[in-house]
């Protein structure tokens, strides 16, 4: 479960007086004031602080080939084996747009409630770095493919996961752009090794407005985005494989005053680290300012081992990207049912309405359906969707047992899940199948065993020795005695023993 | 309007161009004057054109793997390589600061 905003802040929040000071953006302030979002007075008793967090997320598009070339997209391949002449920026090569990447971006834009721009443009963003062979990245700076969307996510107010609140973050835009190659730094020999396999892979950059106020909100928003992308299939969004990269922009200010200087935090490799990095940076900025210092508009890297952010080298000085239109690409035109041209080749047409009709159920819809169909709590539906394959497992068990879904859910969320976590195993790798669990729960429903006994049987089943629940019950004599005469004899024996003492 | 030494320094840093001497700077000034002629055209109410291709259809390619697997050929051009990686300096090598430069700019 996701904990509330940093323990220390919460204690002072409860003690200190925040006051009714008007914040500059009503929606944001209301959201943060509802929980411990605003950080109250520090040791010097100054006015409270409002942290502001914005995110820039790069999601690698799930496609066979790259954004502008026909080389393969694959994680972990021999260096420079998935590189075409265009990716290596050899003279005389030109970009050719991959249709699948366009569709992925449209799907994602629609899922995030964006307006899809029927005409979007490509630009060049110039900077020098060894893993960017062309000296520029093709992106969409002026008119991106999708704008003005929103993402809703949920948070637990307290530790108990019993009270959830829904928040929304605005999506400024989604743009298509190229990924860069990978640099491996060899400090001992003072050189960098460059692998261009990743150069040119399609990315969707999702730019979120700074509507969040702490690490927990940022983590929850990214988690929900990850689930959406995975549901759509537009990106596999596995952070560990670099398919989902998050940079956080963090600043603090006093309510009613202008926004403070922001820093950019990079090198965040997991959702857990995202929360830590953001919270650390907020705290760092507050301490710096309360000690009379200033915040530099700089880029910092998160050090996961030390749990802190440090200034990044090679990012000093203001960058001027000298944006210019990409001269080799005409505007990208998308169509809908109304504007569909009559005689155009199907393969050359991307129809927004066609894509919209075929969008799968988004996580929020799936959760609502689970709650409605099975009568489980909203919090349960979150847990079911958060663990890959768990919702399907739950439904399979429900379909194979007489136990009511409202009771089954407890076994899934408490017992099965804790076993999975204990042994660091995914649902797909579970030694206990949905059928086995259903069999076990049937025994419980028929009152052949007690709840305690059932837990013991589950632990036995987890060993994966191939025994059925019934076999284990017989073996360990865990069955509830049903015979009245036998029960009478046992009770009588106990009473007799008592009398003898 | 003359281009200041500071701006010249920034341009050199960004574009990795060395203006080298008075003639180089004068050429830059001439280029700016030439481009400034565009300001004389009244473009009120006219959509900017950024490409002569703007009426062309952007060709969409099918998502098939058709290229790659030419490591050897690509590395033929590399001055230095390690196993199958290109070799580059440890980071961007910064240009000498304005004060340290021995070029003409220092004198202006």
mmCIF file of N, CA and C in Angstrom, chain A residues 20-138:
data_model
loop_
_atom_site.group_PDB
_atom_site.id
_atom_site.type_symbol
_atom_site.label_atom_id
_atom_site.label_comp_id
_atom_site.label_asym_id
_atom_site.label_seq_id
_atom_site.Cartn_x
_atom_site.Cartn_y
_atom_site.Cartn_z
ATOM 1 N N UNK A 20 -5.335 29.749 6.392
ATOM 2 C CA UNK A 20 -6.202 29.708 5.208
ATOM 3 C C UNK A 20 -5.627 30.441 4.011
ATOM 4 N N UNK A 21 -4.309 30.716 3.992
ATOM 5 C CA UNK A 21 -3.722 31.506 2.901
ATOM 6 C C UNK A 21 -4.129 31.012 1.531
ATOM 7 N N UNK A 22 -4.545 31.888 0.660
ATOM 8 C CA UNK A 22 -4.982 31.456 -0.677
ATOM 9 C C UNK A 22 -3.775 31.075 -1.523
ATOM 10 N N UNK A 23 -3.843 29.963 -2.170
ATOM 11 C CA UNK A 23 -2.767 29.542 -3.068
ATOM 12 C C UNK A 23 -3.079 30.053 -4.461
ATOM 13 N N UNK A 24 -2.092 30.050 -5.309
ATOM 14 C CA UNK A 24 -2.287 30.689 -6.607
ATOM 15 C C UNK A 24 -3.141 29.868 -7.560
ATOM 16 N N UNK A 25 -3.168 28.559 -7.335
ATOM 17 C CA UNK A 25 -4.024 27.774 -8.220
ATOM 18 C C UNK A 25 -4.981 26.978 -7.361
ATOM 19 N N UNK A 26 -6.237 27.337 -7.390
ATOM 20 C CA UNK A 26 -7.226 26.758 -6.482
ATOM 21 C C UNK A 26 -7.255 25.249 -6.465
ATOM 22 N N UNK A 27 -7.306 24.645 -7.634
ATOM 23 C CA UNK A 27 -7.461 23.186 -7.687
ATOM 24 C C UNK A 27 -6.288 22.510 -7.017
ATOM 25 N N UNK A 28 -5.117 22.988 -7.352
ATOM 26 C CA UNK A 28 -3.901 22.366 -6.821
ATOM 27 C C UNK A 28 -3.859 22.496 -5.319
ATOM 28 N N UNK A 29 -4.155 23.699 -4.827
ATOM 29 C CA UNK A 29 -4.068 23.946 -3.391
ATOM 30 C C UNK A 29 -5.067 23.092 -2.646
ATOM 31 N N UNK A 30 -6.268 23.014 -3.185
ATOM 32 C CA UNK A 30 -7.296 22.216 -2.513
ATOM 33 C C UNK A 30 -6.848 20.777 -2.406
ATOM 34 N N UNK A 31 -6.270 20.278 -3.478
ATOM 35 C CA UNK A 31 -5.822 18.890 -3.475
ATOM 36 C C UNK A 31 -4.755 18.694 -2.414
ATOM 37 N N UNK A 32 -3.785 19.574 -2.362
ATOM 38 C CA UNK A 32 -2.693 19.397 -1.419
ATOM 39 C C UNK A 32 -3.124 19.650 0.009
ATOM 40 N N UNK A 33 -4.016 20.593 0.229
ATOM 41 C CA UNK A 33 -4.434 20.889 1.590
ATOM 42 C C UNK A 33 -5.269 19.772 2.182
ATOM 43 N N UNK A 34 -5.848 18.970 1.297
ATOM 44 C CA UNK A 34 -6.687 17.880 1.787
ATOM 45 C C UNK A 34 -5.852 16.837 2.518
ATOM 46 N N UNK A 35 -4.586 16.748 2.180
ATOM 47 C CA UNK A 35 -3.717 15.792 2.855
ATOM 48 C C UNK A 35 -2.519 16.557 3.346
ATOM 49 N N UNK A 36 -1.451 15.856 3.642
ATOM 50 C CA UNK A 36 -0.267 16.559 4.124
ATOM 51 C C UNK A 36 0.581 17.085 2.991
ATOM 52 N N UNK A 37 -0.037 17.610 1.938
ATOM 53 C CA UNK A 37 0.714 18.039 0.765
ATOM 54 C C UNK A 37 1.527 19.280 1.032
ATOM 55 N N UNK A 38 0.945 20.248 1.734
ATOM 56 C CA UNK A 38 1.691 21.467 2.026
ATOM 57 C C UNK A 38 2.589 21.201 3.218
ATOM 58 N N UNK A 39 3.821 21.553 3.087
ATOM 59 C CA UNK A 39 4.762 21.300 4.160
ATOM 60 C C UNK A 39 4.782 22.505 5.083
ATOM 61 N N UNK A 40 4.391 22.319 6.299
ATOM 62 C CA UNK A 40 4.258 23.491 7.172
ATOM 63 C C UNK A 40 5.583 23.987 7.727
ATOM 64 N N UNK A 41 5.512 24.863 8.661
ATOM 65 C CA UNK A 41 6.658 25.591 9.188
ATOM 66 C C UNK A 41 7.824 24.705 9.546
ATOM 67 N N UNK A 42 8.981 25.117 9.148
ATOM 68 C CA UNK A 42 10.186 24.383 9.517
ATOM 69 C C UNK A 42 10.646 24.836 10.879
ATOM 70 N N UNK A 43 11.876 24.547 11.176
ATOM 71 C CA UNK A 43 12.339 24.853 12.529
ATOM 72 C C UNK A 43 12.335 26.343 12.836
ATOM 73 N N UNK A 44 12.494 27.158 11.783
ATOM 74 C CA UNK A 44 12.579 28.580 12.073
ATOM 75 C C UNK A 44 11.214 29.257 12.138
ATOM 76 N N UNK A 45 10.150 28.449 11.979
ATOM 77 C CA UNK A 45 8.813 29.020 12.129
ATOM 78 C C UNK A 45 8.395 29.910 10.973
ATOM 79 N N UNK A 46 8.986 29.690 9.793
ATOM 80 C CA UNK A 46 8.599 30.485 8.627
ATOM 81 C C UNK A 46 7.261 29.983 8.084
ATOM 82 N N UNK A 47 6.772 30.691 7.076
ATOM 83 C CA UNK A 47 5.504 30.319 6.459
ATOM 84 C C UNK A 47 5.616 28.929 5.832
ATOM 85 N N UNK A 48 4.478 28.254 5.670
ATOM 86 C CA UNK A 48 4.522 26.903 5.117
ATOM 87 C C UNK A 48 4.984 26.883 3.657
ATOM 88 N N UNK A 49 5.445 25.714 3.216
ATOM 89 C CA UNK A 49 5.944 25.544 1.861
ATOM 90 C C UNK A 49 4.980 24.736 1.018
ATOM 91 N N UNK A 50 4.818 25.142 -0.249
ATOM 92 C CA UNK A 50 4.032 24.368 -1.214
ATOM 93 C C UNK A 50 5.003 23.752 -2.211
ATOM 94 N N UNK A 51 5.176 22.440 -2.160
ATOM 95 C CA UNK A 51 6.018 21.815 -3.180
ATOM 96 C C UNK A 51 5.251 21.716 -4.499
ATOM 97 N N UNK A 52 5.955 21.849 -5.619
ATOM 98 C CA UNK A 52 5.325 21.726 -6.938
ATOM 99 C C UNK A 52 6.128 20.707 -7.739
ATOM 100 N N UNK A 53 5.437 19.698 -8.221
ATOM 101 C CA UNK A 53 6.118 18.617 -8.942
ATOM 102 C C UNK A 53 5.494 18.421 -10.314
ATOM 103 N N UNK A 54 6.337 18.480 -11.342
ATOM 104 C CA UNK A 54 5.880 18.188 -12.698
ATOM 105 C C UNK A 54 6.718 17.037 -13.239
ATOM 106 N N UNK A 55 6.164 16.278 -14.164
ATOM 107 C CA UNK A 55 6.901 15.124 -14.674
ATOM 108 C C UNK A 55 7.039 15.151 -16.189
ATOM 109 N N UNK A 56 8.196 14.711 -16.686
ATOM 110 C CA UNK A 56 8.382 14.488 -18.119
ATOM 111 C C UNK A 56 8.669 13.007 -18.273
ATOM 112 N N UNK A 57 7.792 12.341 -18.987
ATOM 113 C CA UNK A 57 7.920 10.902 -19.078
ATOM 114 C C UNK A 57 8.182 10.482 -20.516
ATOM 115 N N UNK A 58 9.186 9.639 -20.697
ATOM 116 C CA UNK A 58 9.464 9.097 -22.017
ATOM 117 C C UNK A 58 9.118 7.623 -22.020
ATOM 118 N N UNK A 59 8.177 7.249 -22.886
ATOM 119 C CA UNK A 59 7.783 5.842 -22.980
ATOM 120 C C UNK A 59 8.224 5.303 -24.333
ATOM 121 N N UNK A 60 8.981 4.223 -24.314
ATOM 122 C CA UNK A 60 9.430 3.613 -25.564
ATOM 123 C C UNK A 60 8.244 2.928 -26.225
ATOM 124 N N UNK A 61 8.047 3.212 -27.499
ATOM 125 C CA UNK A 61 6.910 2.630 -28.208
ATOM 126 C C UNK A 61 7.168 1.154 -28.478
ATOM 127 N N UNK A 62 6.162 0.348 -28.229
ATOM 128 C CA UNK A 62 6.284 -1.080 -28.489
ATOM 129 C C UNK A 62 6.029 -1.316 -29.973
ATOM 130 N N UNK A 63 7.102 -1.483 -30.746
ATOM 131 C CA UNK A 63 6.972 -1.702 -32.185
ATOM 132 C C UNK A 63 8.104 -2.612 -32.640
ATOM 133 N N UNK A 64 7.975 -3.169 -33.840
ATOM 134 C CA UNK A 64 9.006 -4.078 -34.340
ATOM 135 C C UNK A 64 10.227 -3.308 -34.803
ATOM 136 N N UNK A 65 9.959 -2.177 -35.455
ATOM 137 C CA UNK A 65 11.058 -1.398 -36.024
ATOM 138 C C UNK A 65 11.022 0.038 -35.481
ATOM 139 N N UNK A 66 12.049 0.792 -35.845
ATOM 140 C CA UNK A 66 12.237 2.111 -35.237
ATOM 141 C C UNK A 66 11.313 3.176 -35.831
ATOM 142 N N UNK A 67 11.363 4.352 -35.246
ATOM 143 C CA UNK A 67 10.454 5.433 -35.626
ATOM 144 C C UNK A 67 10.641 5.872 -37.075
ATOM 145 N N UNK A 68 11.881 6.022 -37.504
ATOM 146 C CA UNK A 68 12.126 6.526 -38.853
ATOM 147 C C UNK A 68 12.949 5.585 -39.723
ATOM 148 N N UNK A 69 13.193 4.355 -39.220
ATOM 149 C CA UNK A 69 13.975 3.425 -40.035
ATOM 150 C C UNK A 69 13.515 1.995 -39.778
ATOM 151 N N UNK A 70 13.988 1.080 -40.604
ATOM 152 C CA UNK A 70 13.530 -0.303 -40.541
ATOM 153 C C UNK A 70 14.387 -1.219 -39.700
ATOM 154 N N UNK A 71 15.246 -0.663 -38.856
ATOM 155 C CA UNK A 71 16.037 -1.556 -38.003
ATOM 156 C C UNK A 71 15.192 -1.991 -36.805
ATOM 157 N N UNK A 72 15.582 -3.117 -36.231
ATOM 158 C CA UNK A 72 14.758 -3.752 -35.220
ATOM 159 C C UNK A 72 14.830 -3.058 -33.866
ATOM 160 N N UNK A 73 13.740 -3.135 -33.119
ATOM 161 C CA UNK A 73 13.706 -2.629 -31.748
ATOM 162 C C UNK A 73 13.797 -3.833 -30.827
ATOM 163 N N UNK A 74 14.875 -3.902 -30.076
ATOM 164 C CA UNK A 74 15.033 -5.035 -29.158
ATOM 165 C C UNK A 74 15.973 -4.676 -28.035
ATOM 166 N N UNK A 75 15.615 -5.097 -26.842
ATOM 167 C CA UNK A 75 16.470 -4.856 -25.678
ATOM 168 C C UNK A 75 17.580 -5.894 -25.675
ATOM 169 N N UNK A 76 18.785 -5.507 -25.354
ATOM 170 C CA UNK A 76 19.885 -6.470 -25.219
ATOM 171 C C UNK A 76 20.161 -7.254 -26.499
ATOM 172 N N UNK A 77 20.940 -6.664 -27.365
ATOM 173 C CA UNK A 77 21.405 -7.326 -28.596
ATOM 174 C C UNK A 77 22.876 -6.941 -28.749
ATOM 175 N N UNK A 78 23.626 -7.666 -29.562
ATOM 176 C CA UNK A 78 25.040 -7.305 -29.720
ATOM 177 C C UNK A 78 25.168 -5.845 -30.114
ATOM 178 N N UNK A 79 26.152 -5.135 -29.541
ATOM 179 C CA UNK A 79 26.256 -3.696 -29.800
ATOM 180 C C UNK A 79 26.288 -3.355 -31.282
ATOM 181 N N UNK A 80 25.547 -2.323 -31.641
ATOM 182 C CA UNK A 80 25.523 -1.792 -33.004
ATOM 183 C C UNK A 80 25.089 -2.803 -34.064
ATOM 184 N N UNK A 81 24.271 -3.805 -33.639
ATOM 185 C CA UNK A 81 23.780 -4.777 -34.611
ATOM 186 C C UNK A 81 22.383 -4.400 -35.114
ATOM 187 N N UNK A 82 21.705 -3.511 -34.377
ATOM 188 C CA UNK A 82 20.342 -3.131 -34.763
ATOM 189 C C UNK A 82 20.352 -1.692 -35.270
ATOM 190 N N UNK A 83 21.318 -1.393 -36.090
ATOM 191 C CA UNK A 83 21.540 -0.011 -36.534
ATOM 192 C C UNK A 83 21.564 0.066 -38.053
ATOM 193 N N UNK A 84 20.730 0.961 -38.605
ATOM 194 C CA UNK A 84 20.735 1.152 -40.056
ATOM 195 C C UNK A 84 21.609 2.361 -40.389
ATOM 196 N N UNK A 85 21.834 2.603 -41.641
ATOM 197 C CA UNK A 85 22.650 3.750 -42.055
ATOM 198 C C UNK A 85 22.016 5.056 -41.585
ATOM 199 N N UNK A 86 20.703 5.122 -41.611
ATOM 200 C CA UNK A 86 20.033 6.336 -41.149
ATOM 201 C C UNK A 86 20.270 6.536 -39.654
ATOM 202 N N UNK A 87 20.156 5.437 -38.859
ATOM 203 C CA UNK A 87 20.353 5.547 -37.411
ATOM 204 C C UNK A 87 21.758 6.035 -37.092
ATOM 205 N N UNK A 88 22.723 5.658 -37.939
ATOM 206 C CA UNK A 88 24.113 6.063 -37.715
ATOM 207 C C UNK A 88 24.381 7.434 -38.324
ATOM 208 N N UNK A 89 23.333 8.026 -38.892
ATOM 209 C CA UNK A 89 23.415 9.358 -39.465
ATOM 210 C C UNK A 89 24.428 9.459 -40.594
ATOM 211 N N UNK A 90 24.499 8.425 -41.406
ATOM 212 C CA UNK A 90 25.392 8.504 -42.556
ATOM 213 C C UNK A 90 24.772 9.420 -43.601
ATOM 214 N N UNK A 91 25.586 10.162 -44.324
ATOM 215 C CA UNK A 91 25.044 11.126 -45.299
ATOM 216 C C UNK A 91 24.194 10.438 -46.351
ATOM 217 N N UNK A 92 23.160 11.155 -46.824
ATOM 218 C CA UNK A 92 22.329 10.617 -47.895
ATOM 219 C C UNK A 92 21.170 9.788 -47.408
ATOM 220 N N UNK A 93 20.986 9.669 -46.088
ATOM 221 C CA UNK A 93 19.860 8.874 -45.584
ATOM 222 C C UNK A 93 18.721 9.798 -45.169
ATOM 223 N N UNK A 94 17.496 9.287 -45.230
ATOM 224 C CA UNK A 94 16.327 10.105 -44.910
ATOM 225 C C UNK A 94 15.395 9.375 -43.951
ATOM 226 N N UNK A 95 14.634 10.113 -43.141
ATOM 227 C CA UNK A 95 13.689 9.485 -42.213
ATOM 228 C C UNK A 95 12.405 9.054 -42.929
ATOM 229 N N UNK A 96 11.888 7.857 -42.587
ATOM 230 C CA UNK A 96 10.608 7.402 -43.128
ATOM 231 C C UNK A 96 9.747 6.986 -41.941
ATOM 232 N N UNK A 97 8.623 7.641 -41.737
ATOM 233 C CA UNK A 97 7.829 7.463 -40.526
ATOM 234 C C UNK A 97 7.125 6.109 -40.455
ATOM 235 N N UNK A 98 7.221 5.488 -39.277
ATOM 236 C CA UNK A 98 6.624 4.176 -39.018
ATOM 237 C C UNK A 98 5.164 4.353 -38.597
ATOM 238 N N UNK A 99 4.253 3.808 -39.331
ATOM 239 C CA UNK A 99 2.818 3.921 -39.087
ATOM 240 C C UNK A 99 2.406 3.429 -37.706
ATOM 241 N N UNK A 100 2.985 2.332 -37.261
ATOM 242 C CA UNK A 100 2.644 1.749 -35.967
ATOM 243 C C UNK A 100 2.918 2.742 -34.828
ATOM 244 N N UNK A 101 4.013 3.522 -34.975
ATOM 245 C CA UNK A 101 4.351 4.505 -33.944
ATOM 246 C C UNK A 101 3.298 5.610 -33.873
ATOM 247 N N UNK A 102 2.789 5.981 -35.030
ATOM 248 C CA UNK A 102 1.742 7.005 -35.064
ATOM 249 C C UNK A 102 0.500 6.486 -34.355
ATOM 250 N N UNK A 103 0.128 5.239 -34.661
ATOM 251 C CA UNK A 103 -1.063 4.647 -34.039
ATOM 252 C C UNK A 103 -0.895 4.557 -32.521
ATOM 253 N N UNK A 104 0.311 4.182 -32.088
ATOM 254 C CA UNK A 104 0.566 4.073 -30.645
ATOM 255 C C UNK A 104 0.358 5.423 -29.959
ATOM 256 N N UNK A 105 0.839 6.477 -30.600
ATOM 257 C CA UNK A 105 0.706 7.811 -30.016
ATOM 258 C C UNK A 105 -0.754 8.264 -30.000
ATOM 259 N N UNK A 106 -1.494 7.941 -31.037
ATOM 260 C CA UNK A 106 -2.912 8.317 -31.081
ATOM 261 C C UNK A 106 -3.681 7.570 -29.989
ATOM 262 N N UNK A 107 -3.431 6.269 -29.859
ATOM 263 C CA UNK A 107 -4.096 5.463 -28.816
ATOM 264 C C UNK A 107 -3.849 6.069 -27.444
ATOM 265 N N UNK A 108 -2.587 6.382 -27.189
ATOM 266 C CA UNK A 108 -2.209 6.919 -25.890
ATOM 267 C C UNK A 108 -2.869 8.279 -25.665
ATOM 268 N N UNK A 109 -2.871 9.116 -26.681
ATOM 269 C CA UNK A 109 -3.525 10.420 -26.575
ATOM 270 C C UNK A 109 -5.002 10.279 -26.260
ATOM 271 N N UNK A 110 -5.675 9.356 -26.929
ATOM 272 C CA UNK A 110 -7.102 9.153 -26.695
ATOM 273 C C UNK A 110 -7.344 8.629 -25.282
ATOM 274 N N UNK A 111 -6.508 7.695 -24.845
ATOM 275 C CA UNK A 111 -6.678 7.123 -23.503
ATOM 276 C C UNK A 111 -6.458 8.172 -22.419
ATOM 277 N N UNK A 112 -5.673 9.192 -22.737
ATOM 278 C CA UNK A 112 -5.417 10.252 -21.765
ATOM 279 C C UNK A 112 -6.278 11.479 -22.026
ATOM 280 N N UNK A 113 -7.396 11.281 -22.720
ATOM 281 C CA UNK A 113 -8.370 12.359 -22.932
ATOM 282 C C UNK A 113 -7.810 13.575 -23.647
ATOM 283 N N UNK A 114 -6.845 13.351 -24.527
ATOM 284 C CA UNK A 114 -6.243 14.485 -25.240
ATOM 285 C C UNK A 114 -7.027 14.845 -26.493
ATOM 286 N N UNK A 115 -6.772 16.074 -26.984
ATOM 287 C CA UNK A 115 -7.216 16.418 -28.327
ATOM 288 C C UNK A 115 -6.121 15.955 -29.259
ATOM 289 N N UNK A 116 -6.510 15.226 -30.285
ATOM 290 C CA UNK A 116 -5.513 14.762 -31.241
ATOM 291 C C UNK A 116 -5.385 15.819 -32.331
ATOM 292 N N UNK A 117 -4.163 16.287 -32.566
ATOM 293 C CA UNK A 117 -3.958 17.265 -33.630
ATOM 294 C C UNK A 117 -3.953 16.574 -34.975
ATOM 295 N N UNK A 118 -4.911 16.938 -35.830
ATOM 296 C CA UNK A 118 -5.000 16.286 -37.123
ATOM 297 C C UNK A 118 -3.816 16.647 -38.005
ATOM 298 N N UNK A 119 -3.178 17.762 -37.675
ATOM 299 C CA UNK A 119 -1.948 18.110 -38.382
ATOM 300 C C UNK A 119 -0.880 18.384 -37.335
ATOM 301 N N UNK A 120 0.158 17.584 -37.346
ATOM 302 C CA UNK A 120 1.267 17.840 -36.416
ATOM 303 C C UNK A 120 2.563 17.889 -37.219
ATOM 304 N N UNK A 121 3.585 18.505 -36.596
ATOM 305 C CA UNK A 121 4.821 18.788 -37.336
ATOM 306 C C UNK A 121 6.039 18.190 -36.632
ATOM 307 N N UNK A 122 7.076 17.957 -37.406
ATOM 308 C CA UNK A 122 8.333 17.456 -36.839
ATOM 309 C C UNK A 122 9.390 18.543 -36.859
ATOM 310 N N UNK A 123 10.209 18.561 -35.801
ATOM 311 C CA UNK A 123 11.279 19.555 -35.678
ATOM 312 C C UNK A 123 12.594 18.881 -35.336
ATOM 313 N N UNK A 124 13.670 19.656 -35.492
ATOM 314 C CA UNK A 124 14.990 19.180 -35.069
ATOM 315 C C UNK A 124 15.397 19.926 -33.812
ATOM 316 N N UNK A 125 15.872 19.145 -32.845
ATOM 317 C CA UNK A 125 16.367 19.718 -31.584
ATOM 318 C C UNK A 125 17.866 19.438 -31.555
ATOM 319 N N UNK A 126 18.680 20.492 -31.619
ATOM 320 C CA UNK A 126 20.129 20.307 -31.779
ATOM 321 C C UNK A 126 20.892 20.300 -30.469
ATOM 322 N N UNK A 127 21.741 19.345 -30.281
ATOM 323 C CA UNK A 127 22.744 19.381 -29.210
ATOM 324 C C UNK A 127 23.792 18.340 -29.548
ATOM 325 N N UNK A 128 24.976 18.513 -28.993
ATOM 326 C CA UNK A 128 26.066 17.590 -29.316
ATOM 327 C C UNK A 128 26.247 16.577 -28.211
ATOM 328 N N UNK A 129 26.227 15.315 -28.576
ATOM 329 C CA UNK A 129 26.567 14.257 -27.636
ATOM 330 C C UNK A 129 26.909 13.021 -28.439
ATOM 331 N N UNK A 130 27.846 12.222 -27.933
ATOM 332 C CA UNK A 130 28.344 11.094 -28.724
ATOM 333 C C UNK A 130 27.256 10.100 -29.112
ATOM 334 N N UNK A 131 26.181 9.967 -28.291
ATOM 335 C CA UNK A 131 25.161 8.981 -28.637
ATOM 336 C C UNK A 131 24.058 9.547 -29.531
ATOM 337 N N UNK A 132 24.265 10.753 -30.030
ATOM 338 C CA UNK A 132 23.310 11.378 -30.943
ATOM 339 C C UNK A 132 24.056 11.690 -32.239
ATOM 340 N N UNK A 133 24.242 10.693 -33.084
ATOM 341 C CA UNK A 133 25.136 10.844 -34.229
ATOM 342 C C UNK A 133 24.789 12.007 -35.161
ATOM 343 N N UNK A 134 23.512 12.331 -35.323
ATOM 344 C CA UNK A 134 23.150 13.397 -36.253
ATOM 345 C C UNK A 134 23.446 14.786 -35.683
ATOM 346 N N UNK A 135 23.602 14.865 -34.366
ATOM 347 C CA UNK A 135 23.774 16.178 -33.745
ATOM 348 C C UNK A 135 22.440 16.843 -33.476
ATOM 349 N N UNK A 136 21.345 16.156 -33.818
ATOM 350 C CA UNK A 136 20.021 16.661 -33.485
ATOM 351 C C UNK A 136 19.087 15.467 -33.320
ATOM 352 N N UNK A 137 17.992 15.727 -32.607
ATOM 353 C CA UNK A 137 16.966 14.716 -32.400
ATOM 354 C C UNK A 137 15.717 15.198 -33.137
ATOM 355 N N UNK A 138 15.055 14.272 -33.851
ATOM 356 C CA UNK A 138 13.804 14.661 -34.500
ATOM 357 C C UNK A 138 12.698 14.519 -33.469
#
